[in-house]
Amino acid sequence: MTTVEIPNPTKRRFVQLIQLLDNWSEQKITSSDISEITGWSTSLIRHDFWLIGFSKGVSNGYFVSELSEAIKLALGIETSESHYIEKGNVADENRFSDSNDSRSFFKNICIAGLGRLGSALLDESFFENSNFKIKAGFDSNVNRVEILRSTFPLYPANEMQFIIKQQKIEYAILTVQDKDAQNMTDRLIKTGIKGIINMTNVILKVPDNIKVENLSIINALNLVI
Amino acid sequence: MTTVEIPNPTKRRFVQLIQLLDNWSEQKITSSDISEITGWSTSLIRHDFWLIGFSKGVSNGYFVSELSEAIKLALGIETSESHYIEKGNVADENRFSDSNDSRSFFKNICIAGLGRLGSALLDESFFENSNFKIKAGFDSNVNRVEILRSTFPLYPANEMQFIIKQQKIEYAILTVQDKDAQNMTDRLIKTGIKGIINMTNVILKVPDNIKVENLSIINALNLVI
């Protein structure tokens, strides 16, 4: 599937919009509904839809399912629907079964750093209803790895290289302490990871082909004051 | 103190830059150093500095402490230095003591929702070296409030109105479940809170005067794929 080139601000709005649409109880939604909740102007909303070639229904609203599907396709987020169409395999009834870990419907992720914040994420239910599946947790502290309970396996950080390749893990959530952030990032990059959700307060130095989203709580607080 | 009006993209870069400067081991930093780590162009970096009227030293770098101070002042983040100058009170030796809760150096925050993620934040050390101080945690589940251990007090959500006013809490970190996000937000707004760090996956509907920063991990993952 080719992904349309979408400007970053639009992409950010779309990612939020998906959550809104997924929780919308009615069959249709208008740009005014969206504007009222998000604060984005209706013209901006319509412009975003135009960018991805979505112009169905305007007078009395968009069909939520169609709109959601169009946005997910444009962002490259596979849906059960798109997966089904793309594979074109009617007989593929196991596509949602847990037994087939290599299926493309889910993107595999890992948690790097199992301190307070990282271990709070050791719960698959946190990612349910999403396209992401946690496959592993890593920490340099072997004791921590042995003591913590989790529904998926935890490993010492020195097994990272092997496990990330073996489990086809593509993205990491970085929850180490600030002082270890860059070092752990360098190690993750060596494993061939594609993107990092950076929950530390550190600006990570990464090559151009690695995507980073910064979710530092302290930085966010500094933005709301 | 009056805060300069800074465009949002610049503000976001500044908030990240503060972390970089705070961890910079040398006395000086050049725009090339900053560019190499952040990926921002040197002209963009210089333009940001120009916006806040900071143009000291260019040939062989900026003094890190001066630059950091200038950025924090522009963002309205009080530093020990600026607090000292602003108050102009040499005798105010108690300004960093924990006994004086109403001092303006710290912004008081609370955690709303003490599930896995929220309770991972029940640790003052998470916010050390920042301008933020956790004063309370809230949860609708009274059992949870009683069982969890914390270095600051936890309260049932129905005491929120009183405690937030009494403790002069200005900002909340929202860590409830998605289904409770808007309801808890409405209650927080009624208490007079100024800003919310939204860790849920929901788009929050808030009045214009309430600032929200969205830190949804799933949304961030959708942005790096």
Coordinates of C-alpha atoms in Angstrom, one line a residue:
Chain A
M1 CA 0.0 0.0 0.0
T2 CA 1.4 3.4 -0.9
T3 CA 1.0 6.1 1.7
V4 CA 0.0 9.6 0.6
E5 CA 2.5 12.3 1.6
I6 CA 0.6 14.3 4.3
P7 CA 2.0 17.4 6.0
N8 CA 2.9 16.9 9.7
P9 CA 0.2 19.2 11.2
T10 CA -2.5 17.4 9.2
K11 CA -1.1 14.0 10.3
R12 CA -1.2 15.1 14.0
R13 CA -4.9 16.2 13.6
F14 CA -5.7 12.9 11.8
V15 CA -4.2 10.8 14.6
Q16 CA -6.4 12.6 17.1
L17 CA -9.4 12.5 14.8
I18 CA -9.2 8.7 14.6
Q19 CA -9.7 8.5 18.4
L20 CA -12.6 10.8 18.1
L21 CA -14.2 8.8 15.3
D22 CA -13.6 5.5 17.0
N23 CA -15.6 6.8 20.0
W24 CA -18.3 8.6 18.1
S25 CA -21.7 6.9 18.8
E26 CA -23.6 8.2 15.8
Q27 CA -23.4 7.0 12.2
K28 CA -22.6 10.4 10.8
I29 CA -20.4 13.3 11.9
T30 CA -20.2 16.9 10.5
S31 CA -17.2 19.2 10.2
S32 CA -19.0 21.4 12.7
D33 CA -19.2 18.5 15.2
I34 CA -15.5 18.0 14.8
S35 CA -14.7 21.7 15.0
E36 CA -16.7 22.0 18.3
I37 CA -14.8 19.3 20.0
T38 CA -11.3 19.9 18.6
G39 CA -11.3 23.7 18.1
W40 CA -10.0 23.3 14.6
S41 CA -11.9 25.5 12.0
T42 CA -14.3 23.7 9.7
S43 CA -12.4 25.0 6.7
L44 CA -9.2 23.5 8.1
I45 CA -10.9 20.2 8.7
R46 CA -12.3 20.1 5.1
H47 CA -8.9 21.0 3.8
D48 CA -7.4 18.1 5.6
F49 CA -10.0 15.8 4.1
W50 CA -9.4 17.2 0.7
L51 CA -5.6 16.5 1.0
I52 CA -6.4 12.8 1.2
G53 CA -9.0 13.0 -1.5
F54 CA -11.9 12.4 0.8
S55 CA -14.9 14.6 -0.2
K56 CA -17.8 12.3 0.3
G57 CA -20.9 13.8 1.8
V58 CA -20.7 17.4 3.1
S59 CA -24.2 18.7 3.4
N60 CA -25.4 16.5 6.3
G61 CA -22.1 15.0 7.4
Y62 CA -19.7 12.3 6.8
F63 CA -20.2 8.6 7.4
V64 CA -18.0 7.9 10.4
S65 CA -16.8 4.5 9.2
E66 CA -15.9 5.8 5.7
L67 CA -14.1 8.8 7.1
S68 CA -12.2 6.7 9.6
E69 CA -11.2 4.2 7.0
A70 CA -10.0 6.9 4.6
I71 CA -7.9 8.5 7.3
K72 CA -6.3 5.3 8.4
L73 CA -5.5 4.3 4.9
A74 CA -3.9 7.6 4.2
L75 CA -1.8 7.3 7.4
G76 CA -0.8 3.8 6.6
I77 CA -2.6 2.4 9.6
E78 CA -4.0 -0.9 8.7
T79 CA -7.5 -1.7 9.6
S80 CA -9.2 -5.0 9.7
E81 CA -11.0 -3.8 6.6
S82 CA -8.0 -2.7 4.7
H83 CA -6.0 -5.7 5.7
Y84 CA -8.7 -7.9 4.4
I85 CA -8.9 -6.1 1.1
E86 CA -5.2 -5.8 0.7
K87 CA -4.5 -9.4 1.2
G88 CA -7.4 -10.3 -1.0
N89 CA -7.5 -13.6 0.8
V90 CA -11.0 -14.6 1.7
A91 CA -9.8 -17.8 3.3
D92 CA -7.4 -16.1 5.6
E93 CA -9.6 -16.6 8.7
N94 CA -6.7 -16.7 11.0
R95 CA -5.7 -13.1 10.4
F96 CA -6.8 -12.0 13.9
S97 CA -5.6 -15.1 15.8
D98 CA -2.9 -14.7 18.3
S99 CA -1.1 -17.8 16.9
N100 CA 0.2 -15.9 13.9
D101 CA 2.7 -13.4 15.1
S102 CA 4.1 -12.4 11.7
R103 CA 0.8 -11.0 10.4
S104 CA 1.1 -7.4 9.3
F105 CA -2.1 -6.2 11.0
F106 CA -0.2 -5.5 14.2
K107 CA 3.0 -3.5 14.6
N108 CA 5.2 -5.1 17.2
I109 CA 6.6 -2.8 19.9
C110 CA 8.8 -3.1 22.9
I111 CA 9.4 -1.2 26.2
A112 CA 13.0 -0.1 26.8
G113 CA 13.5 0.6 30.5
L114 CA 11.4 -1.0 33.2
G115 CA 11.4 1.6 36.0
R116 CA 8.2 3.0 37.4
L117 CA 6.9 4.4 34.2
G118 CA 8.1 1.5 31.9
S119 CA 6.6 -1.2 34.2
A120 CA 3.3 0.7 34.2
L121 CA 3.1 -0.2 30.5
L122 CA 3.7 -3.9 31.1
D123 CA 0.1 -4.6 30.3
E124 CA -1.2 -5.6 27.0
S125 CA -4.6 -4.1 27.8
F126 CA -3.0 -0.7 27.5
F127 CA -2.7 -1.3 23.8
E128 CA -5.9 -3.1 23.1
N129 CA -8.0 -1.6 20.3
S130 CA -4.8 -0.3 18.8
N131 CA -2.7 -1.7 16.0
F132 CA 0.2 -2.2 18.4
K133 CA 1.3 -5.3 20.2
I134 CA 3.9 -5.4 22.9
K135 CA 6.3 -8.2 22.4
A136 CA 9.1 -7.6 24.9
G137 CA 10.3 -5.4 27.7
F138 CA 14.0 -4.7 28.3
D139 CA 16.1 -3.4 31.2
S140 CA 19.8 -3.3 32.0
N141 CA 19.0 -4.4 35.5
V142 CA 18.7 -8.2 35.4
N143 CA 17.0 -8.4 38.8
R144 CA 14.3 -6.1 37.7
V145 CA 13.6 -8.3 34.6
E146 CA 13.3 -11.3 36.8
I147 CA 11.1 -9.8 39.5
L148 CA 8.5 -7.9 37.4
R149 CA 5.4 -9.7 36.3
S150 CA 4.1 -9.3 32.7
T151 CA 1.9 -11.0 30.2
F152 CA 4.8 -10.9 27.7
P153 CA 8.5 -11.8 28.1
L154 CA 11.0 -9.5 29.7
Y155 CA 14.7 -9.6 28.8
P156 CA 18.0 -8.2 30.0
A157 CA 19.1 -5.3 27.7
N158 CA 22.0 -7.3 26.3
E159 CA 19.5 -9.7 24.6
M160 CA 17.9 -6.7 22.8
Q161 CA 19.7 -7.1 19.5
F162 CA 18.6 -10.8 19.1
I163 CA 15.1 -10.5 20.5
I164 CA 14.1 -7.4 18.5
K165 CA 15.1 -9.1 15.2
Q166 CA 13.6 -12.4 16.2
Q167 CA 10.3 -10.9 17.3
K168 CA 10.1 -8.5 14.4
I169 CA 9.8 -5.5 16.7
E170 CA 9.7 -2.2 14.8
Y171 CA 9.1 0.5 17.5
A172 CA 10.3 1.1 21.0
I173 CA 8.8 3.1 23.9
L174 CA 11.8 4.6 25.7
T175 CA 11.2 4.8 29.5
V176 CA 14.8 4.7 30.8
Q177 CA 16.2 7.3 33.1
D178 CA 17.3 10.5 31.4
K179 CA 21.0 9.7 32.0
D180 CA 20.6 6.4 30.1
A181 CA 18.4 7.8 27.3
Q182 CA 20.9 8.4 24.5
N183 CA 22.9 5.2 25.2
M184 CA 19.7 3.1 25.1
T185 CA 18.7 4.9 21.9
D186 CA 22.0 4.1 20.2
R187 CA 21.5 0.5 21.1
L188 CA 18.0 0.4 19.8
I189 CA 19.0 2.0 16.5
K190 CA 21.7 -0.7 16.1
T191 CA 18.9 -3.3 16.3
G192 CA 17.3 -1.8 13.2
I193 CA 14.3 -0.3 15.0
K194 CA 12.3 2.2 12.9
G195 CA 10.8 4.6 15.5
I196 CA 11.0 5.6 19.2
I197 CA 8.4 7.1 21.5
N198 CA 10.6 9.1 23.8
M199 CA 9.2 9.4 27.3
T200 CA 12.4 10.8 28.8
N201 CA 13.2 14.5 29.0
V202 CA 16.3 14.2 26.8
I203 CA 16.5 15.3 23.1
L204 CA 17.6 12.2 21.4
K205 CA 20.2 12.3 18.6
V206 CA 19.1 9.9 15.9
P207 CA 19.7 9.4 12.2
D208 CA 17.2 10.9 9.7
N209 CA 15.6 7.5 9.0
I210 CA 14.5 7.0 12.6
K211 CA 11.3 8.7 13.7
V212 CA 11.0 10.0 17.2
E213 CA 7.9 11.3 19.0
N214 CA 8.6 13.2 22.3
L215 CA 6.2 12.6 25.1
S216 CA 8.1 14.1 28.0
I217 CA 5.6 14.9 30.8
I218 CA 7.8 17.7 32.1
N219 CA 8.2 19.3 28.7
A220 CA 4.4 19.1 28.2
L221 CA 3.9 20.8 31.6
N222 CA 6.3 23.6 30.5
L223 CA 4.1 24.0 27.4
V224 CA 0.8 24.5 29.3
I225 CA 2.1 27.0 31.9
Chain B
M1 CA 6.8 39.1 34.9
T2 CA 5.5 39.6 31.4
T3 CA 5.9 36.8 29.0
V4 CA 6.9 37.4 25.4
E5 CA 4.4 36.1 22.8
I6 CA 6.2 33.2 21.2
P7 CA 4.9 31.2 18.3
N8 CA 4.0 27.6 19.3
P9 CA 6.6 25.9 17.1
T10 CA 9.3 28.0 18.7
K11 CA 7.9 27.3 22.1
R12 CA 8.1 23.6 21.5
R13 CA 11.7 23.8 20.4
F14 CA 12.6 26.0 23.4
V15 CA 11.0 23.5 25.8
Q16 CA 13.2 20.7 24.3
L17 CA 16.2 23.0 24.2
I18 CA 16.0 23.7 27.9
Q19 CA 16.5 20.0 28.6
L20 CA 19.5 19.9 26.2
L21 CA 21.1 23.0 27.9
D22 CA 20.5 21.6 31.4
N23 CA 22.4 18.5 30.4
W24 CA 25.2 20.2 28.5
S25 CA 28.5 19.7 30.2
E26 CA 30.5 22.5 28.6
Q27 CA 30.2 26.2 29.4
K28 CA 29.4 27.2 25.8
I29 CA 27.2 25.8 23.0
T30 CA 27.1 26.8 19.3
S31 CA 24.0 26.8 17.0
S32 CA 25.9 24.1 15.1
D33 CA 26.0 21.9 18.3
I34 CA 22.3 22.4 18.8
S35 CA 21.6 21.7 15.1
E36 CA 23.6 18.5 15.1
I37 CA 21.6 17.1 18.0
T38 CA 18.1 18.4 17.2
G39 CA 18.1 18.4 13.4
W40 CA 16.9 22.0 13.4
S41 CA 18.7 24.3 11.0
T42 CA 21.2 26.8 12.5
S43 CA 19.2 29.7 10.9
L44 CA 16.0 28.5 12.5
I45 CA 17.8 28.2 15.8
R46 CA 19.2 31.8 15.5
H47 CA 15.8 33.0 14.4
D48 CA 14.2 31.5 17.6
F49 CA 16.8 33.3 19.7
W50 CA 16.2 36.5 17.9
L51 CA 12.5 36.3 18.6
I52 CA 13.2 36.5 22.3
G53 CA 15.8 39.2 21.8
F54 CA 18.8 36.9 22.6
S55 CA 21.7 37.7 20.4
K56 CA 24.7 37.5 22.7
G57 CA 27.8 35.8 21.4
V58 CA 27.6 34.1 18.0
S59 CA 31.1 33.6 16.7
N60 CA 32.3 31.0 19.2
G61 CA 29.0 30.1 20.9
Y62 CA 26.5 31.0 23.5
F63 CA 27.1 30.8 27.2
V64 CA 24.8 27.9 28.2
S65 CA 23.7 29.5 31.5
E66 CA 22.8 32.8 29.8
L67 CA 20.9 31.2 27.0
S68 CA 19.0 28.8 29.3
E69 CA 18.1 31.7 31.6
A70 CA 16.9 33.8 28.6
I71 CA 14.7 31.0 27.3
K72 CA 13.2 30.2 30.6
L73 CA 12.4 33.9 31.2
A74 CA 10.7 34.1 27.8
L75 CA 8.6 31.0 28.4
G76 CA 7.6 32.2 31.9
I77 CA 9.5 29.4 33.6
E78 CA 10.8 30.7 36.8
T79 CA 14.3 29.8 37.7
S80 CA 16.0 30.1 41.0
E81 CA 17.9 33.0 39.5
S82 CA 14.8 34.8 38.1
H83 CA 12.8 34.1 41.2
Y84 CA 15.5 35.7 43.3
I85 CA 15.7 38.8 41.1
E86 CA 12.0 39.2 40.8
K87 CA 11.3 39.0 44.5
G88 CA 14.3 41.3 45.1
N89 CA 14.4 40.0 48.6
V90 CA 17.8 39.1 49.7
A91 CA 16.6 38.1 53.1
D92 CA 14.2 35.5 51.7
E93 CA 16.2 32.6 52.6
N94 CA 13.3 30.2 52.9
R95 CA 12.4 30.5 49.3
F96 CA 13.5 26.9 48.5
S97 CA 12.4 25.3 51.8
D98 CA 9.6 22.8 51.7
S99 CA 7.8 24.5 54.5
N100 CA 6.6 27.4 52.3
D101 CA 4.0 25.8 49.9
S102 CA 2.7 29.0 48.5
R103 CA 6.0 30.2 47.0
S104 CA 5.8 30.8 43.3
F105 CA 9.0 29.0 42.3
F106 CA 7.0 25.8 42.0
K107 CA 3.9 25.1 40.0
N108 CA 1.6 22.7 41.8
I109 CA 0.3 19.8 39.9
C110 CA -1.9 16.8 40.6
I111 CA -2.5 13.3 39.1
A112 CA -6.1 12.6 38.1
G113 CA -6.6 8.8 37.8
L114 CA -4.4 6.3 39.7
G115 CA -4.5 3.3 37.5
R116 CA -1.3 1.7 36.3
L117 CA 0.0 4.7 34.5
G118 CA -1.2 7.3 37.1
S119 CA 0.3 5.4 40.0
A120 CA 3.6 5.1 38.2
L121 CA 3.8 8.9 38.6
L122 CA 3.3 8.8 42.4
D123 CA 6.9 9.6 42.9
E124 CA 8.1 13.1 43.5
S125 CA 11.6 12.1 42.2
F126 CA 9.9 11.9 38.7
F127 CA 9.6 15.7 38.8
E128 CA 12.8 16.6 40.6
N129 CA 14.9 19.2 38.8
S130 CA 11.7 20.6 37.3
N131 CA 9.5 23.5 38.3
F132 CA 6.6 21.2 39.2
K133 CA 5.6 19.7 42.5
I134 CA 3.0 17.0 42.9
K135 CA 0.6 18.0 45.6
A136 CA -2.2 15.4 45.3
G137 CA -3.4 12.3 43.5
F138 CA -7.1 11.6 42.8
D139 CA -9.1 8.6 41.9
S140 CA -12.9 7.8 41.9
N141 CA -12.0 4.4 43.4
V142 CA -11.7 5.0 47.2
N143 CA -10.0 1.6 47.8
R144 CA -7.3 2.5 45.3
V145 CA -6.7 5.8 47.1
E146 CA -6.4 4.0 50.4
I147 CA -4.1 1.2 49.2
L148 CA -1.6 3.0 47.1
R149 CA 1.6 4.3 48.7
S150 CA 2.8 7.8 47.9
T151 CA 5.0 10.5 49.3
F152 CA 2.1 13.0 48.9
P153 CA -1.5 12.7 49.8
L154 CA -4.1 10.8 47.7
Y155 CA -7.8 11.7 47.8
P156 CA -11.1 10.4 46.5
A157 CA -12.2 12.3 43.4
N158 CA -15.1 13.9 45.2
E159 CA -12.6 15.9 47.3
M160 CA -11.0 17.3 44.2
Q161 CA -12.8 20.7 44.2
F162 CA -11.7 21.4 47.8
I163 CA -8.1 20.1 47.6
I164 CA -7.2 21.7 44.3
K165 CA -8.2 25.1 45.6
Q166 CA -6.7 24.6 49.1
Q167 CA -3.4 23.3 47.7
K168 CA -3.2 25.9 44.9
I169 CA -2.9 23.2 42.3
E170 CA -2.8 24.7 38.8
Y171 CA -2.2 21.8 36.4
A172 CA -3.4 18.2 36.2
I173 CA -2.0 15.1 34.6
L174 CA -4.9 13.1 33.3
T175 CA -4.3 9.4 33.5
V176 CA -7.9 8.0 33.8
Q177 CA -9.3 5.4 31.5
D178 CA -10.4 6.7 28.1
K179 CA -14.1 6.2 29.0
D180 CA -13.7 8.5 32.0
A181 CA -11.5 11.1 30.3
Q182 CA -14.1 13.8 29.4
N183 CA -16.0 13.5 32.6
M184 CA -12.9 13.9 34.7
T185 CA -11.8 16.8 32.5
D186 CA -15.1 18.6 33.1
R187 CA -14.7 18.1 36.9
L188 CA -11.1 19.4 36.7
I189 CA -12.2 22.5 34.8
K190 CA -14.8 23.2 37.4
T191 CA -12.1 23.4 40.1
G192 CA -10.4 26.2 38.2
I193 CA -7.4 24.3 36.9
K194 CA -5.4 26.0 34.1
G195 CA -4.0 23.2 32.1
I196 CA -4.1 19.5 31.5
I197 CA -1.6 17.0 30.3
N198 CA -3.8 14.4 28.6
M199 CA -2.3 10.9 28.7
T200 CA -5.5 9.3 27.5
N201 CA -6.4 8.6 23.9
V202 CA -9.4 10.9 23.9
I203 CA -9.7 14.4 22.3
L204 CA -10.8 16.5 25.3
K205 CA -13.4 19.2 24.9
V206 CA -12.2 22.2 26.9
P207 CA -12.9 25.9 27.0
D208 CA -10.4 28.2 25.2
N209 CA -8.7 29.3 28.4
I210 CA -7.7 25.8 29.3
K211 CA -4.5 24.5 27.8
V212 CA -4.1 20.9 26.9
E213 CA -1.1 18.9 25.8
N214 CA -1.8 15.5 24.4
L215 CA 0.6 12.8 25.3
S216 CA -1.2 9.7 24.1
I217 CA 1.2 6.9 23.6
I218 CA -1.0 5.2 21.0
N219 CA -1.3 8.4 19.0
A220 CA 2.4 8.9 19.2
L221 CA 2.9 5.4 17.8
N222 CA 0.5 6.1 15.0
L223 CA 2.7 9.1 14.2
V224 CA 6.0 7.2 13.9
I225 CA 4.7 4.4 11.7

